[in-house]
Coordinates of C-alpha atoms in Angstrom, one line a residue:
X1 CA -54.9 -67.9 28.4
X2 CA -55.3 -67.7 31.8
X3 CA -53.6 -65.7 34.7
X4 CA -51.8 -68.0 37.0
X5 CA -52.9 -68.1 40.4
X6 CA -49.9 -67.6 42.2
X7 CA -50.7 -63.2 42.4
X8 CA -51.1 -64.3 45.8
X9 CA -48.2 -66.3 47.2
X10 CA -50.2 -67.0 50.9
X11 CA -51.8 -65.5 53.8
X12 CA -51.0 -62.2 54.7
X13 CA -50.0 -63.5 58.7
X14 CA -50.7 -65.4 61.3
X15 CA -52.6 -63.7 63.8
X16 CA -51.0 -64.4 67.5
X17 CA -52.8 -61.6 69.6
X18 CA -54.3 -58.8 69.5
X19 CA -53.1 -55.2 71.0
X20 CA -55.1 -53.4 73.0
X21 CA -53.4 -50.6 73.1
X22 CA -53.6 -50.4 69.5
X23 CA -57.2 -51.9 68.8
X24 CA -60.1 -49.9 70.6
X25 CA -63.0 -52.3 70.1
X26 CA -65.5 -50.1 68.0
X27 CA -68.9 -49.2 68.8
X28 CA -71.7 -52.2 67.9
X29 CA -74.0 -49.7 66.7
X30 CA -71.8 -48.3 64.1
X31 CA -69.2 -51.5 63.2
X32 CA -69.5 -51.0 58.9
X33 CA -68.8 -47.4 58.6
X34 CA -69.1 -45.7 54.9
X35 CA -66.2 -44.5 53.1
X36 CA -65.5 -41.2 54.4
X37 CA -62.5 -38.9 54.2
X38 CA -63.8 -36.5 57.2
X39 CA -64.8 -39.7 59.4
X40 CA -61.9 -39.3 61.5
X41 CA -63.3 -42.1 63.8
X42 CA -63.0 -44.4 61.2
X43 CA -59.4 -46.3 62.0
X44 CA -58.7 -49.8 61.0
X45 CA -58.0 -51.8 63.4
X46 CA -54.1 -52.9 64.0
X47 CA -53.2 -56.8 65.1
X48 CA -49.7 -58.0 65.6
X49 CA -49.4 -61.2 63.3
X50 CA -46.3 -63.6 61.9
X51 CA -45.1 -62.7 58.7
X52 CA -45.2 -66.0 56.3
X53 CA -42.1 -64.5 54.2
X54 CA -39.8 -64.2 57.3
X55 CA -41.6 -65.6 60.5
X56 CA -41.1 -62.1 62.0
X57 CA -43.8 -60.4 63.8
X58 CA -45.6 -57.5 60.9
X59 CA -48.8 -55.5 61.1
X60 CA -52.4 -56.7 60.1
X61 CA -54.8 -53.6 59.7
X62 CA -58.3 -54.4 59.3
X63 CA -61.1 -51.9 58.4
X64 CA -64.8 -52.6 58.4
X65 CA -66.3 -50.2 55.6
X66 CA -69.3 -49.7 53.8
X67 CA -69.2 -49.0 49.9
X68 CA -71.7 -47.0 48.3
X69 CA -74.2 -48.3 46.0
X70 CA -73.4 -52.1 47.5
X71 CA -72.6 -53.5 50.9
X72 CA -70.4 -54.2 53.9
X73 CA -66.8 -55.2 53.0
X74 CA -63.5 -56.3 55.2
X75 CA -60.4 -55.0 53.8
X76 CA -57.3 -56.1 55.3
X77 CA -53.6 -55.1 54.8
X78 CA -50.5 -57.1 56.1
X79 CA -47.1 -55.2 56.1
X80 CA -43.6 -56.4 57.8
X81 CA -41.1 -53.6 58.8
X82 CA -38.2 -56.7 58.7
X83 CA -38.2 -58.2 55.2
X84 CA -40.7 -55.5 53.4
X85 CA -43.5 -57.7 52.6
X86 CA -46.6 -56.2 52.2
X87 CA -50.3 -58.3 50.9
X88 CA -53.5 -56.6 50.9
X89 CA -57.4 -58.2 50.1
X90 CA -60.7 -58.0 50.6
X91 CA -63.7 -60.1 51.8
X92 CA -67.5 -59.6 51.3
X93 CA -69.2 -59.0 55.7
X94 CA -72.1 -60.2 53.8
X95 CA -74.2 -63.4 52.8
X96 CA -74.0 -65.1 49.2
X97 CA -76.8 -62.9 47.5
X98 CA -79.5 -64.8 46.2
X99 CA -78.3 -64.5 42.5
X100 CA -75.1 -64.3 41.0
X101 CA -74.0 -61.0 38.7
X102 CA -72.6 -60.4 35.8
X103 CA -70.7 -57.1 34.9
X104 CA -69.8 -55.9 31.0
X105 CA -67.6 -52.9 31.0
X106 CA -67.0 -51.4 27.2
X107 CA -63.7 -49.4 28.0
X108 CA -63.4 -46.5 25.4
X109 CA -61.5 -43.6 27.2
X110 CA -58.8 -43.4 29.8
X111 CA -61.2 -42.3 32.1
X112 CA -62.9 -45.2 32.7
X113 CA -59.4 -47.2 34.2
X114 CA -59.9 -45.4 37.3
X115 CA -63.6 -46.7 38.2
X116 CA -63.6 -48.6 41.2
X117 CA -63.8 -52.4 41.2
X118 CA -64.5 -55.0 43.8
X119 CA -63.5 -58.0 43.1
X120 CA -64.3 -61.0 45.8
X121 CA -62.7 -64.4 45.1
X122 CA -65.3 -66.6 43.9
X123 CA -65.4 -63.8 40.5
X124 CA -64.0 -64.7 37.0
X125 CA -62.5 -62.2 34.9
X126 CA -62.3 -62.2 31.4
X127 CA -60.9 -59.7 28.5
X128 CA -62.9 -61.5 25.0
X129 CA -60.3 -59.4 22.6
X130 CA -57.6 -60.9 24.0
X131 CA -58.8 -64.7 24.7
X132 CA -57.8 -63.8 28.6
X133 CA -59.6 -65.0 31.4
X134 CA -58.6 -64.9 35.4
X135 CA -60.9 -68.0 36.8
X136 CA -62.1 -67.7 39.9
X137 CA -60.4 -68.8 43.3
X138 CA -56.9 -68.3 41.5
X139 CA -57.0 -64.5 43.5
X140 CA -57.8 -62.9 46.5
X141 CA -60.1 -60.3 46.8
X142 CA -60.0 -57.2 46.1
X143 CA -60.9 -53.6 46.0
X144 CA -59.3 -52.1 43.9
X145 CA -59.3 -50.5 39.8
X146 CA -59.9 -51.5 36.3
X147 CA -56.0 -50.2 35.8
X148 CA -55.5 -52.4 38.6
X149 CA -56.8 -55.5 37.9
X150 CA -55.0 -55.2 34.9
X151 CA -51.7 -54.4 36.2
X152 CA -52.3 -57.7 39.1
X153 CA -52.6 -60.0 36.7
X154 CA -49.1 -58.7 34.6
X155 CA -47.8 -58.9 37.6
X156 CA -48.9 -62.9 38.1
X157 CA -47.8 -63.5 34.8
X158 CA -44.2 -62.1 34.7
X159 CA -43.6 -63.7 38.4
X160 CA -42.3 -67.0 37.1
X161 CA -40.6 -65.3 33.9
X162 CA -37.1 -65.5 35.0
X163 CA -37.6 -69.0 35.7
X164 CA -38.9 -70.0 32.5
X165 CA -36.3 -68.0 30.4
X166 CA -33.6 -69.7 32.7
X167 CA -34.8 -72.9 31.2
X168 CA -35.5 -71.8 27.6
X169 CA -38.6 -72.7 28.3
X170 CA -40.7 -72.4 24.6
X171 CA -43.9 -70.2 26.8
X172 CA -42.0 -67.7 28.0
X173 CA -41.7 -65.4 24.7
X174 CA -45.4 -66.2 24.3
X175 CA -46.2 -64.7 27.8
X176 CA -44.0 -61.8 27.2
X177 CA -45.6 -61.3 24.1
X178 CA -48.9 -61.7 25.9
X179 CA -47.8 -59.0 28.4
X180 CA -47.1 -56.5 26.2
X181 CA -50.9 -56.8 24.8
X182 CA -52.3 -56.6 28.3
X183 CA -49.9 -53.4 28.5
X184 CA -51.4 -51.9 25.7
X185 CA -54.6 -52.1 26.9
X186 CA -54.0 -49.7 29.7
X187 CA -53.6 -47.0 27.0
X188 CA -57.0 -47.7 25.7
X189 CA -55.7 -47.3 22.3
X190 CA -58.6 -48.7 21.6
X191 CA -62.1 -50.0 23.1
X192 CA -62.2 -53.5 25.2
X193 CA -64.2 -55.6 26.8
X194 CA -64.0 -56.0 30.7
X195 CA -65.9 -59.1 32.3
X196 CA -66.5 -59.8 36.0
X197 CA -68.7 -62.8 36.3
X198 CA -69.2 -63.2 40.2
X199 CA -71.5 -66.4 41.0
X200 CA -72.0 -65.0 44.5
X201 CA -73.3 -61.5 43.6
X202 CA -70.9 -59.4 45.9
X203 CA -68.8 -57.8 43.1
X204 CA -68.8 -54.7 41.9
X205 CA -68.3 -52.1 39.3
X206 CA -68.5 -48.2 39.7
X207 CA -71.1 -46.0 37.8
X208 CA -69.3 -42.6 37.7
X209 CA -72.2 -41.1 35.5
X210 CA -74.9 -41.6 38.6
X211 CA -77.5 -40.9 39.3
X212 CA -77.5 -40.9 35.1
X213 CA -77.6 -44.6 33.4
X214 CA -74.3 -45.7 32.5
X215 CA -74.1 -46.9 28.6
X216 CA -70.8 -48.7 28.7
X217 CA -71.6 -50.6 31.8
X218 CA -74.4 -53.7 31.7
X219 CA -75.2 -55.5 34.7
X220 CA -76.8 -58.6 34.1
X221 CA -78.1 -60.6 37.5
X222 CA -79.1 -64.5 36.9
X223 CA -79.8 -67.8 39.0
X224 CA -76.5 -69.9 39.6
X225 CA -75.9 -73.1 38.2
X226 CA -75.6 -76.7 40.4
X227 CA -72.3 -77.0 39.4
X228 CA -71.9 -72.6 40.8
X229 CA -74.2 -73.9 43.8
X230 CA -71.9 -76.6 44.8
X231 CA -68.1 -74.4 44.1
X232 CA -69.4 -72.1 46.4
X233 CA -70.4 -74.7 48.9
X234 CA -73.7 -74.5 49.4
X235 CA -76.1 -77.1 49.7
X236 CA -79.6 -78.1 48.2
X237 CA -82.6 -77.4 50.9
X238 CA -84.1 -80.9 51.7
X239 CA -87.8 -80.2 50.5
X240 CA -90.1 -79.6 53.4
X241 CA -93.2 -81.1 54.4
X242 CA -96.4 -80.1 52.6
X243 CA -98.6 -77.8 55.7
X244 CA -101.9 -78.0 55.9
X245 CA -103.7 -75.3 54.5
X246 CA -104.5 -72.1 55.7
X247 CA -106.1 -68.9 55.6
X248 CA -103.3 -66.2 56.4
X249 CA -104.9 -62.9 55.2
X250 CA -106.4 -62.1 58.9
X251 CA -102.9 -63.0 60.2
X252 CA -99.0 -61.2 60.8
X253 CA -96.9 -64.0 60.9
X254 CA -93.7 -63.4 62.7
X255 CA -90.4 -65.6 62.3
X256 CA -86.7 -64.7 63.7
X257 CA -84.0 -63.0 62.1
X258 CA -80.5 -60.8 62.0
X259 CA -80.5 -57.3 62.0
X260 CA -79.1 -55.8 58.8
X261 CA -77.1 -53.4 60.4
X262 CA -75.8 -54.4 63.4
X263 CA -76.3 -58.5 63.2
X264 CA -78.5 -58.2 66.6
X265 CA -81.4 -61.2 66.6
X266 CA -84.6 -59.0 65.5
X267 CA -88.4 -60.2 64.4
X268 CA -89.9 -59.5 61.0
X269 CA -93.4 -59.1 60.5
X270 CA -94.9 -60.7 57.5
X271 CA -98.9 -59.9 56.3
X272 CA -100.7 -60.9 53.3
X273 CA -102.8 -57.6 51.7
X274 CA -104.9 -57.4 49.1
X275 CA -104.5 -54.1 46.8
X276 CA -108.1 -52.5 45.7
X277 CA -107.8 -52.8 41.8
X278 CA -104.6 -55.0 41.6
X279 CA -104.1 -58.2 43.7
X280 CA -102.1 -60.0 46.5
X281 CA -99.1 -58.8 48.1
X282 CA -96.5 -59.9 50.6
X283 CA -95.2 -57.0 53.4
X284 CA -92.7 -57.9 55.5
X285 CA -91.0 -55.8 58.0
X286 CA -88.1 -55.6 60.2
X287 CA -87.6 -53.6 63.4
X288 CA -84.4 -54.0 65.2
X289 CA -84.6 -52.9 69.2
X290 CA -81.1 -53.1 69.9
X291 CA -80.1 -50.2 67.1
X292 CA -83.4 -49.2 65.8
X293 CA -83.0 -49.9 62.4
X294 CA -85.9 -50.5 60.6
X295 CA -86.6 -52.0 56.8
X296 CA -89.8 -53.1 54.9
X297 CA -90.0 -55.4 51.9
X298 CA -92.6 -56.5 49.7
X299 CA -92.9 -59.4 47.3
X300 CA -95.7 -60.4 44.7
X301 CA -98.1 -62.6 46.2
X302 CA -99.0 -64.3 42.4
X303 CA -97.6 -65.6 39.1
X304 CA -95.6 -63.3 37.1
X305 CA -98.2 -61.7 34.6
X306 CA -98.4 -62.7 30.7
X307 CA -97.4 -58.7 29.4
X308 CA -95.2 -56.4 31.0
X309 CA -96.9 -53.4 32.5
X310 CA -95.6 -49.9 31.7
X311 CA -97.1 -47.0 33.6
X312 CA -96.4 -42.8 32.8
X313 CA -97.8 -40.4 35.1
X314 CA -98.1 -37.2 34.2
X315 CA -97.4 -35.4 37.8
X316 CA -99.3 -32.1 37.7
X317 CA -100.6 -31.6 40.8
X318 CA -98.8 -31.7 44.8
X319 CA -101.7 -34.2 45.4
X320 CA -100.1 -36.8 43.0
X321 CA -97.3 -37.3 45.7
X322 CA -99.9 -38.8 47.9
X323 CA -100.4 -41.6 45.3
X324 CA -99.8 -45.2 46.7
X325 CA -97.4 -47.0 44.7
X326 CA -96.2 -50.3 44.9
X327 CA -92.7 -50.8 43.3
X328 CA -91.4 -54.9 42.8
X329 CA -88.0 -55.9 42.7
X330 CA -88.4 -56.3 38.7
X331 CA -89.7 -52.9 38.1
X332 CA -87.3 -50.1 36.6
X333 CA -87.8 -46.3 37.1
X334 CA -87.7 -43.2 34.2
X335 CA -88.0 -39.3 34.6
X336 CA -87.2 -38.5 31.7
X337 CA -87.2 -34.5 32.3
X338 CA -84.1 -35.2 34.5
X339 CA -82.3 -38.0 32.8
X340 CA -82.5 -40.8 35.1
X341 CA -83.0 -44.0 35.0
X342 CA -83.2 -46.4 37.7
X343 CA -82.5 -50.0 37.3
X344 CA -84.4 -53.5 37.9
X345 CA -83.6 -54.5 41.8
X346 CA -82.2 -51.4 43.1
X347 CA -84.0 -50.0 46.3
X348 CA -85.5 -53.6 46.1
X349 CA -89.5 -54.1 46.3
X350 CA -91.2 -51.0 47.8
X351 CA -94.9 -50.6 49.0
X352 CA -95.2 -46.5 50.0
X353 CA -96.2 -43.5 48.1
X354 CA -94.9 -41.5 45.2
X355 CA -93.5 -38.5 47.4
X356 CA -92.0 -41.8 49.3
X357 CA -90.5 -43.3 46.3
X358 CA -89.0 -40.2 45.3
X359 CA -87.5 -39.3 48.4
X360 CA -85.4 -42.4 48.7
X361 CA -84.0 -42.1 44.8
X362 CA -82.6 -38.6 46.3
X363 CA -81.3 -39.8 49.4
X364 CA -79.8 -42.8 47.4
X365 CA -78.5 -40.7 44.4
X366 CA -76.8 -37.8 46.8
X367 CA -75.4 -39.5 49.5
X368 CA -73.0 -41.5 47.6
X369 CA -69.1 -40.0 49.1
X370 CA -67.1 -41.5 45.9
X371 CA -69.0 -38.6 44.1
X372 CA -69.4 -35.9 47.1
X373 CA -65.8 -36.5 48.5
X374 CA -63.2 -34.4 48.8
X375 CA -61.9 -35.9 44.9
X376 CA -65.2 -35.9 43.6
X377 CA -65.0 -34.3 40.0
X378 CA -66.6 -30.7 40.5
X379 CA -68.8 -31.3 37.5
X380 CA -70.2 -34.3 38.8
X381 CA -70.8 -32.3 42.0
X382 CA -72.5 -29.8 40.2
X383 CA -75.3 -32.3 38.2
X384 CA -75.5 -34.2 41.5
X385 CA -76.5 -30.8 43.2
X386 CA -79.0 -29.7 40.0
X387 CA -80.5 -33.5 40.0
X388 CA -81.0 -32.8 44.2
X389 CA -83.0 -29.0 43.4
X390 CA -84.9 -30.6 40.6
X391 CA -86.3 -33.2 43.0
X392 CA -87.1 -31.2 45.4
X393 CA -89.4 -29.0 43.0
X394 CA -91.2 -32.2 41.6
X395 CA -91.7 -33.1 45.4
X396 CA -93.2 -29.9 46.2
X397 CA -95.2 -29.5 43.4
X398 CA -93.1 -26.7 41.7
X399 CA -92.1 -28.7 38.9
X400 CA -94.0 -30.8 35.8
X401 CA -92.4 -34.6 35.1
X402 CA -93.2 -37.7 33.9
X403 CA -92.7 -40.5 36.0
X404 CA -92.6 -43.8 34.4
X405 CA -92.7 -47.7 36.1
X406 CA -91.7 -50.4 33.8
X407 CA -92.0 -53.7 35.1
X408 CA -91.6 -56.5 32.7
X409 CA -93.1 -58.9 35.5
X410 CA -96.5 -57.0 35.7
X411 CA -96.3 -56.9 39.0
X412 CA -96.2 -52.8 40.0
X413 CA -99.0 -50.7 40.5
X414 CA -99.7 -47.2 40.8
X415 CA -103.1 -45.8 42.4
X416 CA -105.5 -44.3 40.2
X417 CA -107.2 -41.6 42.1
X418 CA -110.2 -41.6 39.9
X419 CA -111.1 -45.9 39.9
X420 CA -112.8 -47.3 38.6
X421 CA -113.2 -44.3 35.8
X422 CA -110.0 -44.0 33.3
X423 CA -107.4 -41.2 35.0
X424 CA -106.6 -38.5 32.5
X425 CA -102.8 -38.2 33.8
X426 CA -101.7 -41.6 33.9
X427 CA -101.3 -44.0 31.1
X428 CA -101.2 -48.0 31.5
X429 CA -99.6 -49.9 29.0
X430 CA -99.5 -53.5 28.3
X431 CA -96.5 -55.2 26.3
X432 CA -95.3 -58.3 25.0
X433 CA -91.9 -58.9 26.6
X434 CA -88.6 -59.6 24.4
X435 CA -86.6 -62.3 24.7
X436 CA -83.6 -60.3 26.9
X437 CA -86.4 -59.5 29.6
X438 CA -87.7 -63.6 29.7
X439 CA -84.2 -64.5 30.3
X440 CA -83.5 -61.7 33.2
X441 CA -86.8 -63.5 34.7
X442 CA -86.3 -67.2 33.5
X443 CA -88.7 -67.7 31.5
X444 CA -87.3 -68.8 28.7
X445 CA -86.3 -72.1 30.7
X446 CA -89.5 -73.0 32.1
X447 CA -91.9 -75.4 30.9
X448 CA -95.1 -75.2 32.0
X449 CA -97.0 -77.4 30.0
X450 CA -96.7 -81.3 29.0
X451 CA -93.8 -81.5 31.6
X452 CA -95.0 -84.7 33.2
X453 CA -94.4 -86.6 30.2
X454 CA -90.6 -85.6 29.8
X455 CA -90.6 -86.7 33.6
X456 CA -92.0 -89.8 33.2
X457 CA -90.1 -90.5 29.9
X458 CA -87.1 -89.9 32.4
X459 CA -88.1 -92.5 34.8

């Protein structure tokens, strides 16, 4: 069964113009502020528009927010003092990510109803225990709960009730029938399965148990289909021309881009190095002059390896935090003696040092407001504060950890201090990936040998 797409009856309003008065424009350098309670600069901005229900003027409030964890988001909220109505939704500020994401949610306790969910339009929802599935473009966006997303789509079912029971209509037992299951469900009598497919990779769903990995949450990221391509309206690169070959390793190619932050055109650097004991890498960086935000990036300059690389480093010693590291965009992180894990893709490729690396898990891990705020759960507080001192102490040396990279792409590297002789703290292992971790990398899709036959049979 699926939800009917009327949740959302129309546009929240017409704009017709803006009021100064009401809308001071806000600052460039600081348009996408984060989610704060005590940010008391932080006011969404008010527009006088025409209500769709009445065709009286109402009240559009926009606010431009940052969540944590994610990215820049729009939320809008139309009200109208004459007839009541009131709409709210959200849009992503951001580009289509270059994959789509997928997020399972096993719900076991009541607890997890209240994690926070952002839902964008192009996402599909789906409940497997209950054969229920919202598709996608039937809703606006929104940010919003699991309790909620439940509760919108009861309310899109029972909106054309009355109608159908008014003409003894044969569905309309079956939908009430169906409503009371999706009731139930907010009891969590027992465990269910929550679904959020979003093709354009700006949904998302809360981990409450940061900076610990969350078992009841799997987030799955994959390359759209043609048929996903084309619903979201984007369009197949004609291929370009074949260069002419040549030697970039002497050379920092520059090309022109949008600042991150404030959208301002910027430059990005891009330089081919070669690692001592490792191989090829691609640096970019970008340094904005009009806000001075600045970002680096590095990608693997070859093939994806044939074994997975896993390497543990015994950190004994303040001199280990001085160890270059370079960290890819497959590669996931471990330390064990504080319980954390962090996952393929986050803080995206890095080429620094350990005392680098280390430095931006904390700063990612404790400035996060939905667990710092003012309703933060005091215990959470408390871990977040322990997992903050315990950094510090590996950072300064005071404190003994293994740290562990684990890229299934072969592609990280950590320094060994004593090449070309074996180092007696760190371990490198070689594995055979499983079939989970060729999918996550699509591999198990690509053909790399006797493919010219199958393209000449198709001819």
């Amino acid at each position: 069964m699926a939800a009917s797409g009327a949740v959302e009856p129309g546009p929240p309003g017409a704009a017709v113009a803006p009021s100064p008065a009401l809308a001071p424009p806000p600052a460039p350098d600081h348009l996408f502020r984060p989610i704060s309670a005590e940010d008391e600069e932080q006011q969404p901005t008010e527009i006088e528009s025409l209500c769709m229900n009445c065709y009286c003027n109402g009240m559009t409030r926009l606010l431009l927010t940052k969540i944590p964890f994610f990215r820049e988001i729009i939320v809008s909220s139309f009200s109208c003092e004459h007839c009541g109505w009131n709409n709210t939704e959200i849009q992503s500020a951001g580009r289509v990510q270059d994959q789509g994401v997928r997020y399972t949610l096993t719900v076991r306790a009541p607890e997890d109803m209240n994690r926070e969910v952002v839902k964008t339009d192009s996402a599909t929802t789906r409940i497997p225990e209950l054969d229920f599935e919202i598709p996608a473009f039937s809703q606006k966006g929104a940010l919003t709960t699991v309790e909620g997303l439940i509760t919108r789509a009861i309310s899109g079912l029972e909106q054309d009730q009355p109608a159908r029971r008014a003409n003894k209509d044969a569905t309309a037992e079956r939908i009430d029938e169906f409503i009371v299951k999706l009731k139930e469900l907010k009891q969590v009598a027992s465990p269910f399965t929550l679904i959020i497919d979003d093709p354009s990779g700006n949904s998302f769903v809360e981990n409450p148990h940061a900076p610990q990995k969350d078992d009841a949450l799997v987030i799955t990221h994959y390359n759209r289909t043609r048929h996903q391509e084309e619903m979201l309206g984007l369009q197949e690169e004609a291929p370009a021309e074949k260069p002419e070959e040549e030697d970039l390793r002497n050379e920092v190619l520059q090309f022109n881009t949008n600042c991150p932050e404030c959208n301002a055109p910027a430059q990005t650097n891009m330089k081919l190095v070669q690692i001592p004991h490792f191989k090829e890498v691609i640096i970019m960086a970008t340094n904005c002059e009009n806000c001075g935000h600045r970002t680096n990036e590095v990608k693997s300059g070859g093939a994806v390896e044939p074994l997975g690389t896993r390497i543990t480093l015994h950190i004994t010693d303040p001199s280990d935090m001085t160890r270059d590291l370079l960290k890819s965009e497959t590669c996931s992180v471990e330390i064990p003696e504080l319980e954390f894990e962090l996952g393929m893709a986050v803080l995206g490729g890095k080429f620094t040092t350990l005392e680098g690396l280390l430095k931006d898990i904390r700063e990612l891990v404790t400035k996060n407001p939905f667990t710092l705020g003012d309703s933060s759960n005091p215990c959470q507080k408390e871990r977040l504060q322990e997992f903050s001192q315990k950094m510090d102490q590996i950072i300064e040396g005071n404190m003994k950890a293994h740290f562990i990279m684990d890229d299934p792409a072969g592609n990280s590297y950590l320094q060994n201090v004593y090449a070309p002789e074996d180092d007696p703290e760190m371990k490198v292992e070689r594995y055979k990936r499983t079939f989970d971790q060729n999918e996550e990398l699509g591999l198990n899709d690509m053909k790399t040998e006797g493919y010219e036959a199958g393209l000449a049979s198709q001819r």
